[in-house]
């Protein structure tokens, strides 16, 4: 049976050839050209286009960070994004920021082997994260650092994780995530603070008689206020997990309290998780539309690939392209409230 397909209805009048030639080009041009490819190469190239589009408008860009990305080597890439205001708010697992603190203290992660004898590593006090090694003895020093930090806090106050991360970042170089965030005024939220060595260090302080309260509901309120006061919002997820849901649920909260913004305007995710298992880490942005978390007409793309491959490529492409932002949000925090305004940048192109 012969089929007479109307190509214009499929391609909006344009047929884009997927083949891209081999030629001399930089990483920015390469990743940009990849947007014409099929499969995940095309998704990666599209993510760069959407990221650049966000930078051309008054958009507050949220970054969710899950998985062992700092031990794997992405720490300085994330710090660059914060330092250069390619993103405006970070939500991270506690583990990533603990390992970032370690890097700031001179505790390095080094390449090992996934085939190592783990019982022998245990005898040597070496911890393994797939093929990354780190000294357990040195990690204990970082736990003690957190404990000492907590002992210096006001026991009468209720802190949000944002306030704690801002204080820790003061003493760290801006090559670290925490140091870069402090320098550039980017808030960091850690919604599962106890599920990491931050919790270990705080328990050490507790056992020494120092109880400091971290109000995680204050975290929820603070990040929701950022969404409420933003002209538009964009989300970028490296992995999924708690950081993804913590950012996504802000739209549900605004709907419940009567300040609904209509869902995020832009959405990008780099993940190895699949939608068909039903987990949030792999669920599609189309599914998020059903919840009202992402706008129906939002510019959105998901790259189903290892973030240790995709993130260096897209971040390096952002750096190489020289594409600057039109504006970025500035925060003025006060107890129980937030003022947000957009700082205009000259020569943003």
Coordinates of C-alpha atoms in Angstrom, one line a residue:
X1 CA 0.0 0.0 0.0
X2 CA 1.4 3.4 -1.0
X3 CA 1.5 6.2 1.6
X4 CA 1.5 9.8 0.6
X5 CA 3.1 11.6 3.6
X6 CA 2.9 15.4 3.8
X7 CA 6.5 16.2 4.9
X8 CA 5.5 19.8 5.7
X9 CA 3.1 18.6 8.5
X10 CA 5.9 16.7 10.1
X11 CA 8.8 19.2 9.7
X12 CA 7.0 22.6 9.7
X13 CA 8.2 23.0 6.1
X14 CA 11.9 22.3 6.9
X15 CA 13.7 19.0 6.7
X16 CA 16.9 19.2 8.8
X17 CA 19.6 16.7 7.8
X18 CA 20.9 14.8 10.8
X19 CA 24.4 14.3 9.4
X20 CA 26.9 16.8 10.6
X21 CA 30.3 17.1 8.8
X22 CA 33.8 16.7 10.3
X23 CA 35.6 20.0 10.2
X24 CA 37.7 22.3 12.3
X25 CA 35.5 23.6 15.1
X26 CA 35.5 24.5 18.7
X27 CA 33.5 22.8 21.4
X28 CA 30.8 25.5 21.4
X29 CA 30.2 25.1 17.7
X30 CA 30.3 21.3 18.0
X31 CA 27.7 21.1 20.7
X32 CA 25.6 23.6 18.9
X33 CA 25.8 21.6 15.7
X34 CA 24.9 18.4 17.6
X35 CA 21.4 19.8 18.1
X36 CA 20.7 18.7 14.5
X37 CA 21.6 15.1 15.3
X38 CA 19.2 12.3 16.3
X39 CA 19.1 10.5 19.7
X40 CA 20.9 11.9 22.7
X41 CA 23.5 13.9 20.7
X42 CA 20.7 16.0 19.4
X43 CA 19.2 16.3 22.9
X44 CA 22.6 17.5 24.2
X45 CA 22.8 20.2 21.5
X46 CA 19.3 21.3 22.2
X47 CA 20.0 21.7 25.9
X48 CA 22.8 24.2 25.0
X49 CA 20.3 26.2 22.9
X50 CA 17.7 26.3 25.7
X51 CA 20.3 27.2 28.3
X52 CA 21.4 30.2 26.1
X53 CA 17.8 31.2 25.5
X54 CA 17.3 31.4 29.3
X55 CA 20.3 33.7 29.6
X56 CA 18.7 36.2 27.1
X57 CA 15.6 36.8 29.4
X58 CA 14.8 37.8 33.0
X59 CA 14.9 34.2 34.2
X60 CA 15.9 32.8 37.6
X61 CA 17.8 29.6 36.8
X62 CA 17.7 26.8 39.3
X63 CA 20.2 23.9 39.3
X64 CA 19.6 20.6 41.0
X65 CA 22.7 18.5 41.7
X66 CA 22.4 14.8 42.6
X67 CA 24.7 11.8 42.3
X68 CA 28.4 11.7 43.2
X69 CA 29.3 14.5 40.8
X70 CA 31.9 16.2 42.9
X71 CA 33.9 13.0 43.6
X72 CA 33.6 12.2 39.9
X73 CA 35.3 15.5 39.0
X74 CA 32.5 18.0 38.2
X75 CA 33.1 20.3 41.2
X76 CA 34.9 23.1 39.3
X77 CA 32.4 23.0 36.5
X78 CA 29.5 23.6 38.9
X79 CA 31.6 26.3 40.7
X80 CA 32.1 28.0 37.3
X81 CA 28.3 28.1 36.7
X82 CA 27.8 29.8 40.0
X83 CA 30.7 32.2 39.8
X84 CA 29.7 33.3 36.3
X85 CA 26.0 33.4 37.1
X86 CA 25.0 30.8 34.5
X87 CA 22.7 29.6 37.3
X88 CA 21.1 31.5 40.2
X89 CA 20.1 29.0 42.8
X90 CA 21.6 25.5 43.7
X91 CA 19.8 22.6 45.3
X92 CA 22.2 19.8 46.1
X93 CA 22.5 16.6 48.0
X94 CA 24.5 17.0 51.2
X95 CA 27.1 14.6 50.0
X96 CA 28.2 16.7 47.0
X97 CA 28.7 19.7 49.2
X98 CA 30.6 17.7 51.8
X99 CA 33.0 16.5 49.1
X100 CA 33.2 20.0 47.9
X101 CA 34.2 21.1 51.4
X102 CA 36.8 18.4 51.4
X103 CA 38.3 19.8 48.1
X104 CA 38.4 23.2 49.7
X105 CA 40.3 21.8 52.7
X106 CA 42.8 20.2 50.3
X107 CA 41.4 16.7 50.6
X108 CA 41.5 15.3 47.1
X109 CA 39.6 12.6 45.3
X110 CA 41.8 10.5 43.1
X111 CA 41.4 8.0 40.3
X112 CA 41.4 4.4 41.5
X113 CA 39.9 1.2 40.1
X114 CA 36.4 -0.3 40.3
X115 CA 38.1 -3.7 40.4
X116 CA 40.1 -3.0 43.6
X117 CA 40.0 -5.4 46.6
X118 CA 37.5 -3.5 48.8
X119 CA 38.4 -5.5 52.0
X120 CA 42.0 -4.3 51.5
X121 CA 40.9 -0.8 50.8
X122 CA 39.1 -0.9 54.1
X123 CA 42.3 -2.0 55.9
X124 CA 44.1 1.0 54.2
X125 CA 41.3 3.4 55.2
X126 CA 40.5 4.2 51.6
X127 CA 36.9 4.7 50.6
X128 CA 35.8 3.9 47.1
X129 CA 33.1 5.5 44.9
X130 CA 33.1 3.3 41.8
X131 CA 36.6 4.1 40.5
X132 CA 37.3 7.1 42.7
X133 CA 39.3 6.8 45.9
X134 CA 39.4 9.2 48.9
X135 CA 41.1 8.8 52.3
X136 CA 38.7 7.9 55.0
X137 CA 41.0 9.4 57.6
X138 CA 40.9 12.8 55.8
X139 CA 37.1 12.6 55.5
X140 CA 37.0 12.2 59.2
X141 CA 38.9 15.6 59.5
X142 CA 36.1 17.2 57.4
X143 CA 33.5 15.7 59.7
X144 CA 35.3 17.3 62.7
X145 CA 35.5 20.6 60.8
X146 CA 31.7 20.5 60.5
X147 CA 31.3 19.7 64.1
X148 CA 33.5 22.6 65.1
X149 CA 31.6 24.9 62.8
X150 CA 28.3 23.9 64.4
X151 CA 29.7 24.5 67.9
X152 CA 30.3 28.2 66.9
X153 CA 26.6 28.8 65.9
X154 CA 23.9 30.5 67.8
X155 CA 22.0 27.8 69.7
X156 CA 18.9 30.0 70.0
X157 CA 18.4 30.5 66.3
X158 CA 16.7 28.2 63.7
X159 CA 18.8 28.1 60.6
X160 CA 17.9 27.2 57.0
X161 CA 20.4 25.1 55.1
X162 CA 20.9 28.2 52.9
X163 CA 22.2 30.2 55.8
X164 CA 24.6 27.4 56.9
X165 CA 26.0 26.9 53.4
X166 CA 26.5 30.7 53.0
X167 CA 28.5 30.8 56.2
X168 CA 30.7 27.8 55.3
X169 CA 31.5 29.2 51.9
X170 CA 33.1 32.4 53.4
X171 CA 36.3 30.5 54.2
X172 CA 36.6 28.5 50.9
X173 CA 38.1 29.4 47.6
X174 CA 35.8 30.3 44.7
X175 CA 37.0 27.2 42.8
X176 CA 34.7 25.3 45.2
X177 CA 31.0 25.2 44.9
X178 CA 30.5 26.7 48.3
X179 CA 33.1 29.4 47.9
X180 CA 31.8 30.4 44.4
X181 CA 28.2 30.6 45.7
X182 CA 29.3 32.9 48.6
X183 CA 31.3 35.1 46.3
X184 CA 28.5 35.5 43.7
X185 CA 25.5 35.6 46.0
X186 CA 23.9 32.4 44.8
X187 CA 21.8 30.6 47.5
X188 CA 22.4 26.9 48.1
X189 CA 19.7 24.7 49.6
X190 CA 20.4 21.2 51.0
X191 CA 16.9 19.7 51.7
X192 CA 18.2 16.4 53.0
X193 CA 21.1 17.8 55.1
X194 CA 21.1 14.9 57.6
X195 CA 21.5 12.3 54.8
X196 CA 25.2 13.1 54.5
X197 CA 28.4 13.9 56.5
X198 CA 26.8 17.2 57.4
X199 CA 24.5 15.1 59.5
X200 CA 27.4 13.1 60.9
X201 CA 29.3 16.3 61.9
X202 CA 26.2 17.8 63.5
X203 CA 25.5 14.7 65.5
X204 CA 29.1 14.8 66.7
X205 CA 28.5 18.3 68.0
X206 CA 25.2 17.2 69.5
X207 CA 26.9 14.4 71.5
X208 CA 29.3 17.1 72.8
X209 CA 26.3 19.0 74.1
X210 CA 25.8 21.5 71.2
X211 CA 22.3 21.3 69.7
X212 CA 21.7 23.5 66.7
X213 CA 18.4 23.4 64.9
X214 CA 18.2 23.4 61.1
X215 CA 14.7 24.2 59.9
X216 CA 14.1 22.4 56.7
X217 CA 10.6 23.8 56.3
X218 CA 12.3 27.2 56.3
X219 CA 14.2 25.9 53.3
X220 CA 10.9 25.1 51.5
X221 CA 9.5 28.5 52.3
X222 CA 12.7 30.4 51.2
X223 CA 13.1 28.6 47.8
X224 CA 9.3 29.0 47.1
X225 CA 9.7 32.8 47.7
X226 CA 12.4 32.9 45.0
X227 CA 9.9 31.3 42.5
X228 CA 7.1 33.7 43.6
X229 CA 9.2 36.8 43.0
X230 CA 10.8 35.7 39.8
X231 CA 9.6 36.9 36.4
X232 CA 10.3 33.5 34.8
X233 CA 12.0 30.4 36.1
X234 CA 14.2 27.8 34.4
X235 CA 15.3 24.5 35.9
X236 CA 18.4 22.4 35.1
X237 CA 18.8 19.0 36.8
X238 CA 22.0 17.0 36.9
X239 CA 20.6 13.7 38.0
X240 CA 17.3 13.7 39.8
X241 CA 16.4 12.6 43.4
X242 CA 15.6 15.0 46.2
X243 CA 17.1 18.1 44.5
X244 CA 14.8 17.7 41.5
X245 CA 11.6 17.2 43.6
X246 CA 12.5 20.0 45.9
X247 CA 12.7 22.5 43.0
X248 CA 9.7 21.0 41.2
X249 CA 7.4 21.2 44.2
X250 CA 7.7 24.9 44.5
X251 CA 5.1 25.2 41.7
X252 CA 2.7 23.0 43.6
X253 CA 3.2 25.1 46.8
X254 CA 2.6 28.4 44.9
X255 CA -0.7 26.9 43.6
X256 CA -1.8 25.9 47.1
X257 CA -1.0 29.3 48.7
X258 CA -2.5 31.3 45.8
X259 CA 0.6 32.7 44.1
X260 CA 0.8 30.2 41.3
X261 CA 3.3 31.2 38.6
X262 CA 2.0 28.7 36.0
X263 CA 4.9 26.3 36.0
X264 CA 8.6 26.6 35.1
X265 CA 9.2 28.2 31.7
X266 CA 12.4 26.3 30.8
X267 CA 13.5 22.8 31.8
X268 CA 16.7 20.8 31.1
X269 CA 17.8 17.5 32.6
X270 CA 20.9 15.3 32.3
X271 CA 20.2 11.8 33.7
X272 CA 20.8 8.1 33.2
X273 CA 17.4 7.2 34.8
X274 CA 14.5 5.9 32.7
X275 CA 10.9 7.0 32.8
X276 CA 9.3 3.6 32.7
X277 CA 10.4 2.6 36.3
X278 CA 8.1 5.3 37.7
X279 CA 10.8 7.2 39.6
X280 CA 11.0 10.9 39.8
X281 CA 14.7 11.0 38.6
X282 CA 13.7 9.6 35.2
X283 CA 10.2 11.0 34.8
X284 CA 9.7 13.2 31.8
X285 CA 8.9 16.9 31.8
X286 CA 5.7 16.0 29.9
X287 CA 4.7 14.2 33.1
X288 CA 5.6 17.3 35.1
X289 CA 3.1 19.3 32.9
X290 CA 0.3 17.1 34.3
X291 CA 1.2 18.3 37.8
X292 CA 1.5 21.9 36.8
X293 CA 5.2 22.0 37.6
X294 CA 6.3 22.8 34.1
X295 CA 4.3 24.9 31.6
X296 CA 2.8 23.1 28.7
X297 CA 4.5 25.5 26.3
X298 CA 7.9 25.4 28.1
X299 CA 11.1 25.0 26.2
X300 CA 12.3 21.6 27.6
X301 CA 14.7 18.8 26.9
X302 CA 16.1 15.7 28.7
X303 CA 19.4 14.2 27.8
X304 CA 19.4 10.5 28.9
X305 CA 23.2 10.1 29.3
X306 CA 25.9 10.0 31.9
X307 CA 26.3 13.5 33.4
X308 CA 30.1 13.1 33.6
X309 CA 30.0 13.1 29.8
X310 CA 27.3 15.6 29.0
X311 CA 27.9 18.3 31.7
X312 CA 31.6 19.0 30.8
X313 CA 30.7 19.4 27.2
X314 CA 27.8 21.8 27.6
X315 CA 29.5 23.9 30.3
X316 CA 32.7 24.1 28.3
X317 CA 30.5 25.1 25.3
X318 CA 28.8 27.8 27.4
X319 CA 32.3 29.1 28.4
X320 CA 33.7 29.0 24.9
X321 CA 30.7 30.7 23.2
X322 CA 31.1 33.8 25.3
X323 CA 27.4 34.0 25.5
X324 CA 26.6 36.4 28.4
X325 CA 23.4 36.9 30.3
X326 CA 21.1 39.8 29.8
X327 CA 20.4 40.0 33.6
X328 CA 20.4 37.9 36.7
X329 CA 18.5 38.0 40.0
X330 CA 19.8 39.7 43.1
X331 CA 18.5 38.5 46.5
X332 CA 18.0 40.6 49.6
X333 CA 17.1 38.2 52.4
X334 CA 15.4 39.2 55.7
X335 CA 13.8 37.0 58.3
X336 CA 10.7 35.5 56.8
X337 CA 10.9 37.5 53.5
X338 CA 12.8 38.1 50.3
X339 CA 13.3 40.9 47.9
X340 CA 14.3 39.9 44.4
X341 CA 15.3 42.2 41.5
X342 CA 17.1 41.7 38.2
X343 CA 20.5 43.2 37.7
X344 CA 20.9 44.4 34.1
X345 CA 24.2 43.6 32.3
X346 CA 25.7 45.7 29.5
X347 CA 27.0 44.0 26.4
X348 CA 25.3 40.8 27.2
X349 CA 26.1 39.3 23.8

